[in-house]
Short mmCIF file of C-alpha atoms in Angstrom, two decimals:
data_model
loop_
_atom_site.label_atom_id
_atom_site.label_comp_id
_atom_site.label_asym_id
_atom_site.label_seq_id
_atom_site.Cartn_x
_atom_site.Cartn_y
_atom_site.Cartn_z
CA MET A 19 -79.69 179.05 -12.61
CA LYS A 20 -80.46 179.56 -16.09
CA LEU A 21 -78.25 182.10 -18.41
CA GLY A 22 -79.21 183.19 -21.87
CA ILE A 23 -76.27 183.96 -24.29
CA VAL A 24 -76.77 186.64 -26.99
CA GLY A 25 -74.62 188.97 -29.36
CA LEU A 26 -74.13 189.77 -33.05
CA PRO A 27 -73.09 186.97 -35.32
CA ASN A 28 -69.24 186.27 -35.57
CA VAL A 29 -68.41 187.79 -32.04
CA GLY A 30 -67.49 184.27 -30.48
CA LYS A 31 -70.91 183.21 -28.81
CA SER A 32 -71.23 179.78 -30.31
CA THR A 33 -67.61 179.19 -29.49
CA LEU A 34 -68.00 180.46 -25.94
CA PHE A 35 -71.31 178.36 -25.70
CA ASN A 36 -69.09 175.06 -27.09
CA SER A 37 -66.52 175.67 -24.79
CA LEU A 38 -68.53 176.26 -21.56
CA THR A 39 -70.66 173.39 -22.33
CA LYS A 40 -68.42 171.06 -24.39
CA ALA A 41 -72.05 170.50 -26.33
CA GLY A 42 -70.52 171.05 -29.76
CA ALA A 43 -73.02 173.62 -31.00
CA GLU A 44 -71.94 174.11 -34.60
CA SER A 45 -69.57 177.26 -34.84
CA ALA A 46 -68.54 178.71 -38.14
CA ASN A 47 -67.49 181.97 -39.74
CA TYR A 48 -70.51 183.17 -41.30
CA PRO A 49 -73.95 184.56 -39.71
CA PHE A 50 -76.65 182.60 -38.75
CA CYS A 51 -74.79 179.53 -38.30
CA THR A 52 -76.62 178.86 -34.84
CA ILE A 53 -80.30 177.66 -36.35
CA ASP A 54 -81.51 176.26 -33.47
CA PRO A 55 -81.35 177.40 -29.85
CA ASN A 56 -78.57 175.16 -27.98
CA VAL A 57 -79.00 174.28 -24.22
CA GLY A 58 -76.28 173.18 -22.11
CA ILE A 59 -76.12 172.11 -18.67
CA VAL A 60 -72.83 173.07 -16.88
CA ALA A 61 -71.44 171.89 -13.30
CA VAL A 62 -70.50 174.68 -11.15
CA PRO A 63 -67.00 174.21 -10.15
CA ASP A 64 -66.87 173.83 -6.38
CA GLU A 65 -63.32 172.54 -4.70
CA ARG A 66 -65.27 172.34 -1.21
CA LEU A 67 -67.20 169.29 -2.61
CA GLY A 68 -64.39 167.20 -3.40
CA VAL A 69 -62.93 167.66 0.13
CA LEU A 70 -66.21 166.67 1.74
CA GLU A 71 -66.62 164.05 -0.66
CA LYS A 72 -63.32 162.27 0.83
CA MET A 73 -64.28 163.38 4.63
CA TYR A 74 -67.48 161.80 4.34
CA ASP A 75 -66.80 159.03 1.85
CA SER A 76 -69.75 160.09 -0.25
CA ALA A 77 -71.20 157.50 -2.88
CA LYS A 78 -71.80 160.32 -5.08
CA VAL A 79 -71.02 164.02 -5.64
CA VAL A 80 -73.89 166.68 -6.95
CA PRO A 81 -72.65 169.82 -7.80
CA ALA A 82 -74.90 173.35 -8.31
CA VAL A 83 -75.57 173.50 -12.20
CA ILE A 84 -76.14 176.30 -14.62
CA GLU A 85 -78.32 175.80 -18.04
CA PHE A 86 -77.11 177.86 -20.89
CA VAL A 87 -79.19 178.81 -23.64
CA ASP A 88 -77.42 180.06 -26.93
CA ILE A 89 -79.36 181.67 -29.54
CA ALA A 90 -78.68 182.58 -33.33
CA GLY A 91 -76.76 185.92 -33.73
CA LEU A 92 -79.06 188.68 -33.74
CA VAL A 93 -78.80 191.64 -36.34
CA LYS A 94 -80.21 195.11 -36.72
CA GLY A 95 -83.83 194.69 -37.58
CA ALA A 96 -84.25 190.91 -36.27
CA SER A 97 -87.42 192.30 -34.42
CA LYS A 98 -88.71 193.01 -37.84
CA GLY A 99 -87.92 189.78 -39.50
CA GLU A 100 -84.14 190.63 -40.61
CA GLY A 101 -82.13 187.35 -40.01
CA LEU A 102 -83.16 184.60 -37.67
CA GLY A 103 -82.50 185.81 -34.44
CA ASN A 104 -85.80 187.24 -33.20
CA GLN A 105 -87.74 183.75 -33.38
CA PHE A 106 -85.27 182.62 -30.87
CA LEU A 107 -85.68 185.67 -28.59
CA ALA A 108 -88.72 183.61 -26.72
CA ASN A 109 -86.21 180.90 -25.53
CA ILE A 110 -84.31 183.38 -23.58
CA ARG A 111 -87.17 184.89 -21.75
CA GLU A 112 -87.33 182.25 -18.93
CA VAL A 113 -83.34 182.80 -18.03
CA ASP A 114 -82.33 184.58 -14.72
CA ALA A 115 -79.70 186.64 -16.43
CA ILE A 116 -78.38 187.39 -20.11
CA VAL A 117 -74.91 187.07 -20.96
CA HIS A 118 -74.00 189.47 -23.76
CA VAL A 119 -70.80 188.54 -25.83
CA VAL A 120 -69.00 191.65 -27.42
CA ARG A 121 -66.54 191.44 -29.76
CA CYS A 122 -63.54 193.35 -28.49
CA PHE A 123 -60.72 191.69 -30.93
CA GLU A 124 -59.70 192.78 -34.53
CA ASP A 125 -59.01 189.90 -36.78
CA SER A 126 -59.38 190.56 -40.77
CA ASN A 127 -60.26 186.79 -41.16
CA ILE A 128 -63.28 186.69 -38.92
CA ILE A 129 -66.27 188.85 -40.82
CA HIS A 130 -67.87 191.33 -38.29
CA VAL A 131 -71.61 191.87 -39.54
CA ASP A 132 -70.97 195.52 -39.42
CA GLY A 133 -67.66 195.85 -41.26
CA SER A 134 -65.66 197.24 -38.17
CA ILE A 135 -65.08 196.49 -34.53
CA ASP A 136 -67.23 199.04 -32.33
CA PRO A 137 -68.47 197.50 -29.07
CA LEU A 138 -70.71 200.06 -28.01
CA ARG A 139 -72.46 200.34 -31.25
CA ASP A 140 -72.76 196.38 -31.01
CA ILE A 141 -74.18 196.62 -27.41
CA GLU A 142 -76.51 199.41 -28.72
CA THR A 143 -77.67 197.19 -31.78
CA ILE A 144 -78.75 194.05 -29.49
CA ASN A 145 -80.09 196.43 -26.84
CA LEU A 146 -82.47 197.77 -29.37
CA GLU A 147 -83.61 194.68 -30.79
CA LEU A 148 -84.32 193.43 -26.86
CA ILE A 149 -86.28 196.68 -26.32
CA PHE A 150 -88.34 196.17 -29.69
CA SER A 151 -89.25 192.69 -28.59
CA ASP A 152 -90.24 193.97 -25.11
CA ILE A 153 -92.57 196.67 -26.65
CA GLU A 154 -94.27 193.82 -28.56
CA ILE A 155 -94.90 191.89 -25.37
CA LEU A 156 -96.25 194.98 -23.85
CA GLU A 157 -98.64 195.87 -26.54
CA ARG A 158 -100.23 192.45 -26.54
CA ARG A 159 -100.55 192.92 -22.80
CA ILE A 160 -102.12 196.09 -23.38
CA SER A 161 -104.88 195.07 -25.80
CA LYS A 162 -105.67 192.23 -23.51
CA THR A 163 -105.81 194.59 -20.35
CA THR A 164 -107.74 197.32 -22.13
CA ARG A 165 -110.82 195.25 -22.45
CA GLY A 166 -111.12 194.65 -18.76
CA ALA A 167 -110.05 198.25 -17.24
CA ARG A 168 -113.11 199.99 -17.68
CA ASN A 169 -114.64 197.86 -14.76
CA ASP A 170 -111.56 196.90 -12.87
CA LYS A 171 -109.53 199.13 -10.75
CA MET A 172 -106.48 197.10 -10.56
CA LEU A 173 -106.45 196.32 -14.41
CA ALA A 174 -107.01 200.17 -15.03
CA LYS A 175 -103.89 200.68 -12.84
CA GLU A 176 -101.88 198.05 -14.60
CA LEU A 177 -102.83 199.56 -17.95
CA GLU A 178 -101.52 203.05 -16.67
CA LEU A 179 -98.20 201.24 -16.06
CA LEU A 180 -98.03 199.48 -19.06
CA ASN A 181 -98.48 202.52 -21.10
CA ARG A 182 -95.59 204.39 -18.98
CA LEU A 183 -93.37 201.18 -19.51
CA LYS A 184 -93.78 201.17 -23.14
CA ALA A 185 -93.02 205.03 -23.42
CA HIS A 186 -90.01 204.45 -21.77
CA LEU A 187 -88.81 201.47 -23.99
CA GLU A 188 -89.83 203.49 -26.80
CA ASP A 189 -87.30 206.23 -25.51
CA GLY A 190 -84.68 203.71 -26.12
CA LYS A 191 -84.36 202.86 -22.41
CA MET A 192 -83.89 199.59 -20.91
CA ALA A 193 -86.96 198.22 -18.65
CA LYS A 194 -84.44 197.84 -15.96
CA SER A 195 -83.76 201.63 -15.60
CA PHE A 196 -87.75 202.10 -15.28
CA GLU A 197 -88.41 203.49 -11.55
CA THR A 198 -91.19 202.47 -9.48
CA ASP A 199 -91.47 201.55 -5.74
CA ASP A 200 -95.08 200.54 -6.03
CA GLU A 201 -95.31 196.82 -5.04
CA ASP A 202 -98.32 196.04 -7.56
CA GLU A 203 -96.04 197.59 -10.36
CA LEU A 204 -92.88 195.80 -9.41
CA ALA A 205 -94.81 192.49 -9.29
CA TRP A 206 -96.19 193.13 -12.69
CA ILE A 207 -92.99 194.01 -14.05
CA ASN A 208 -91.59 190.90 -12.96
CA GLU A 209 -94.45 188.76 -14.37
CA TYR A 210 -93.90 190.27 -17.73
CA ASN A 211 -90.58 188.65 -18.17
CA LEU A 212 -89.07 191.54 -20.07
CA LEU A 213 -85.53 190.91 -21.75
CA THR A 214 -84.54 194.55 -20.96
CA TYR A 215 -85.51 193.84 -17.11
CA LYS A 216 -82.90 191.13 -16.69
CA PRO A 217 -79.46 191.42 -15.26
CA VAL A 218 -76.69 191.46 -17.85
CA ILE A 219 -73.31 190.22 -17.79
CA TYR A 220 -71.08 191.30 -20.66
CA ALA A 221 -68.18 188.94 -21.86
CA ALA A 222 -65.59 191.03 -23.39
CA ASN A 223 -64.03 188.60 -26.18
CA VAL A 224 -60.22 189.48 -26.62
CA ILE A 225 -57.38 187.92 -28.27
CA GLU A 226 -54.78 185.73 -26.18
CA ASP A 227 -52.25 188.31 -25.37
CA ASP A 228 -54.85 190.59 -23.74
CA LEU A 229 -55.75 187.88 -21.37
CA ALA A 230 -52.85 188.31 -18.83
CA ASP A 231 -53.91 191.77 -17.87
CA ASP A 232 -57.40 191.13 -17.88
CA GLY A 233 -58.13 193.23 -20.69
CA ASN A 234 -56.89 196.32 -19.22
CA SER A 235 -54.64 197.35 -22.02
CA ASN A 236 -57.32 196.65 -24.58
CA ASP A 237 -59.48 200.22 -25.26
CA ASN A 238 -62.37 198.22 -26.38
CA VAL A 239 -62.50 196.57 -23.29
CA LYS A 240 -62.47 199.70 -21.32
CA LYS A 241 -65.49 201.02 -23.24
CA VAL A 242 -67.56 197.93 -22.33
CA ARG A 243 -66.59 198.29 -18.71
CA GLU A 244 -67.32 202.19 -18.48
CA PHE A 245 -70.65 201.39 -20.40
CA ALA A 246 -71.59 198.39 -17.72
CA ALA A 247 -70.82 200.52 -14.79
CA THR A 248 -73.62 203.04 -15.93
CA GLU A 249 -76.20 200.13 -15.71
CA ASN A 250 -74.64 198.13 -12.82
CA SER A 251 -73.87 195.29 -15.24
CA GLU A 252 -71.20 192.78 -14.43
CA VAL A 253 -68.21 192.52 -17.03
CA PHE A 254 -65.59 189.63 -17.72
CA VAL A 255 -62.77 189.32 -19.93
CA ILE A 256 -62.55 186.04 -22.18
CA CYS A 257 -60.89 184.85 -25.12
CA ALA A 258 -63.49 182.17 -26.26
CA GLN A 259 -60.62 180.62 -28.73
CA ILE A 260 -58.52 180.00 -25.54
CA GLU A 261 -61.64 178.64 -23.67
CA GLN A 262 -62.44 176.20 -26.34
CA GLU A 263 -58.73 174.90 -25.97
CA ILE A 264 -59.23 174.53 -22.34
CA ALA A 265 -62.55 172.50 -22.51
CA GLU A 266 -60.48 169.71 -24.18
CA LEU A 267 -58.12 169.45 -21.13
CA ASP A 268 -58.48 167.58 -18.03
CA ASP A 269 -58.30 169.48 -14.44
CA ASP A 270 -54.49 169.22 -14.07
CA GLU A 271 -53.76 170.11 -17.52
CA LYS A 272 -56.04 172.99 -17.22
CA LYS A 273 -54.49 174.20 -14.09
CA MET A 274 -50.93 174.24 -15.82
CA PHE A 275 -52.31 175.78 -19.18
CA LEU A 276 -53.78 178.54 -17.33
CA GLU A 277 -50.72 179.14 -15.24
CA ASP A 278 -48.48 179.30 -18.41
CA LEU A 279 -50.96 181.95 -19.69
CA GLY A 280 -50.37 183.81 -16.21
CA ILE A 281 -54.52 183.72 -15.73
CA ALA A 282 -56.03 182.69 -12.22
CA SER A 283 -59.44 181.38 -13.26
CA SER A 284 -60.68 180.03 -16.53
CA GLY A 285 -63.82 181.79 -18.53
CA LEU A 286 -66.32 179.41 -16.96
CA GLU A 287 -65.24 180.46 -13.29
CA LYS A 288 -65.31 184.11 -14.21
CA LEU A 289 -68.71 183.69 -15.44
CA ILE A 290 -70.01 182.01 -12.57
CA ALA A 291 -68.79 184.38 -10.09
CA ALA A 292 -70.16 187.26 -12.27
CA SER A 293 -73.59 185.27 -12.24
CA TYR A 294 -73.73 184.56 -8.47
CA ARG A 295 -72.73 188.22 -7.81
CA ILE A 296 -75.23 189.85 -10.02
CA LEU A 297 -78.29 187.45 -9.17
CA GLY A 298 -77.20 187.56 -5.05
CA LEU A 299 -76.68 183.97 -4.93
CA ILE A 300 -74.68 181.66 -2.53
CA SER A 301 -74.13 177.81 -2.06
CA TYR A 302 -74.93 176.08 1.15
CA LEU A 303 -73.74 172.38 1.36
CA THR A 304 -75.19 168.95 2.68
CA ALA A 305 -72.67 165.75 3.25
CA GLY A 306 -72.86 162.27 4.17
CA PRO A 307 -72.14 158.98 3.02
CA THR A 308 -74.91 158.85 0.47
CA GLU A 309 -74.05 162.19 -1.58
CA THR A 310 -72.31 165.41 -1.05
CA ARG A 311 -74.01 168.27 -2.64
CA ALA A 312 -74.09 172.24 -3.29
CA TRP A 313 -77.60 173.79 -3.36
CA THR A 314 -77.69 177.38 -4.78
CA ILE A 315 -80.03 180.05 -2.65
CA LYS A 316 -80.54 183.67 -2.90
CA LYS A 317 -78.50 185.40 -0.28
CA GLY A 318 -80.58 186.22 2.72
CA THR A 319 -82.49 182.83 2.57
CA LYS A 320 -83.67 181.58 5.78
CA ALA A 321 -82.98 178.01 7.10
CA PRO A 322 -86.53 176.70 6.47
CA GLN A 323 -86.74 178.06 3.11
CA ALA A 324 -83.31 176.93 2.19
CA ALA A 325 -84.49 173.20 3.58
CA GLY A 326 -87.41 173.84 1.21
CA LYS A 327 -84.55 173.56 -1.99
CA ILE A 328 -83.91 169.95 -0.92
CA HIS A 329 -87.64 169.27 -0.34
CA SER A 330 -90.86 170.90 0.43
CA ASP A 331 -91.34 168.50 3.38
CA PHE A 332 -88.22 169.57 5.02
CA GLU A 333 -89.71 173.33 4.90
CA ARG A 334 -93.29 172.23 6.03
CA GLY A 335 -91.71 170.15 9.01
CA PHE A 336 -88.76 172.45 9.84
CA ILE A 337 -87.53 172.06 13.51
CA ARG A 338 -83.96 173.05 13.55
CA ALA A 339 -80.58 173.21 11.68
CA GLU A 340 -77.61 171.83 12.77
CA ILE A 341 -74.55 174.21 11.03
CA VAL A 342 -70.68 174.24 10.73
CA SER A 343 -68.71 176.30 8.67
CA TYR A 344 -67.00 174.56 5.91
CA GLU A 345 -63.62 176.06 6.94
CA ASN A 346 -64.27 174.99 10.45
CA LEU A 347 -65.41 171.42 9.14
CA VAL A 348 -62.11 171.23 7.34
CA GLU A 349 -59.76 172.57 9.99
CA CYS A 350 -61.24 169.98 12.61
CA GLY A 351 -61.26 167.17 10.35
CA SER A 352 -64.64 165.76 11.12
CA TYR A 353 -68.19 166.43 12.20
CA ASN A 354 -67.70 164.90 15.49
CA ALA A 355 -64.26 166.93 16.16
CA ALA A 356 -66.04 170.05 15.20
CA LYS A 357 -68.97 169.16 17.57
CA ASP A 358 -66.42 168.44 20.47
CA LYS A 359 -65.14 171.81 19.89
CA GLY A 360 -68.53 173.60 19.84
CA LEU A 361 -68.37 174.46 16.54
CA VAL A 362 -71.64 172.89 15.31
CA ARG A 363 -74.57 175.34 15.99
CA SER A 364 -78.22 174.78 16.44
CA GLU A 365 -80.03 177.31 14.58
CA GLY A 366 -83.94 178.06 14.46
CA LYS A 367 -86.19 179.61 11.78
CA GLU A 368 -84.73 182.83 11.65
CA TYR A 369 -81.46 181.84 10.67
CA VAL A 370 -80.05 183.22 7.59
CA VAL A 371 -78.05 180.65 5.82
CA GLN A 372 -74.36 181.86 4.78
CA ASP A 373 -72.33 180.81 1.87
CA GLY A 374 -70.23 177.55 2.86
CA ASP A 375 -72.60 176.35 5.58
CA VAL A 376 -72.43 172.76 6.04
CA VAL A 377 -75.98 171.79 7.10
CA LEU A 378 -77.89 169.06 8.67
CA PHE A 379 -81.76 169.81 8.72
CA ARG A 380 -84.02 168.34 11.33
CA PHE A 381 -87.56 167.94 10.52
CA ASN A 382 -90.88 166.08 11.24
CA VAL A 383 -93.94 165.84 9.16
#
């Protein structure tokens, strides 16, 4: 899973990126300090892996991972060459979802690029830059498609879609609000990799005092939540500064620190939960003496395709999947004990893999 982090300068974007990835992207109180796109790989915290590691005495543990891409702060006019942001938008075209950091705190020591705190104005500024960038992509595609559309029905159909989609964006609307049930059109839209078609997770950046009630007493957070609800986006509340402090702690210290603050989970955990929800993802598990591992798949994935995540041979030669739920396995204390109680099932090609399934694939190539 790959997530792109966007936002205006000085909203806490790079501070959040640093704390999530511990990659040390430069962070300073002035616009455009992020000159290069920063990329960090983060392990998805999953307590189940540690339990299975002990049970199987695994030589290694391989968690699921998320790749974060942090780009320079975007400003109004970025798509026309203002600031430095637009040249980096290409770096987030390949991401699965966009994490949009929105400043929801007042602090006279940290300059706001527009001089005041207004999360809805900030969201609109970023969205317009993403729209302009997408229009540019569509214009290039229109130019290319026009040449062959006279003699090709499918190209003519695509050209008609491109013009409708461009008009939709020129109205200031995001591509994800464009409606079509046509399978060809949906396939083309997916192919264009438009930034405004990607799912969005808003990170509402607050001060420490607003964390305990999850930002419910912060009017700016309320505005972000109301806006996000209109486009079916996710919102999570963070304090980027606190996240940076948490990043320096080991797991036990982290737990105590969060408890002292009255918070159930870290920003990274909230972000991962929101990412999995909005992208419709789950994790299944494999375990043995060699390794214990989490595999990320789309909800609704059938057993052969889930096996294909491990190796294409597993999918090609799929025979069956032997499955026990993580809860049943832990309750029984071992795979053999679960098997004796009839809790290990043999499933075929139509089985839909569930979150927390511990799976052993049988295959023959």
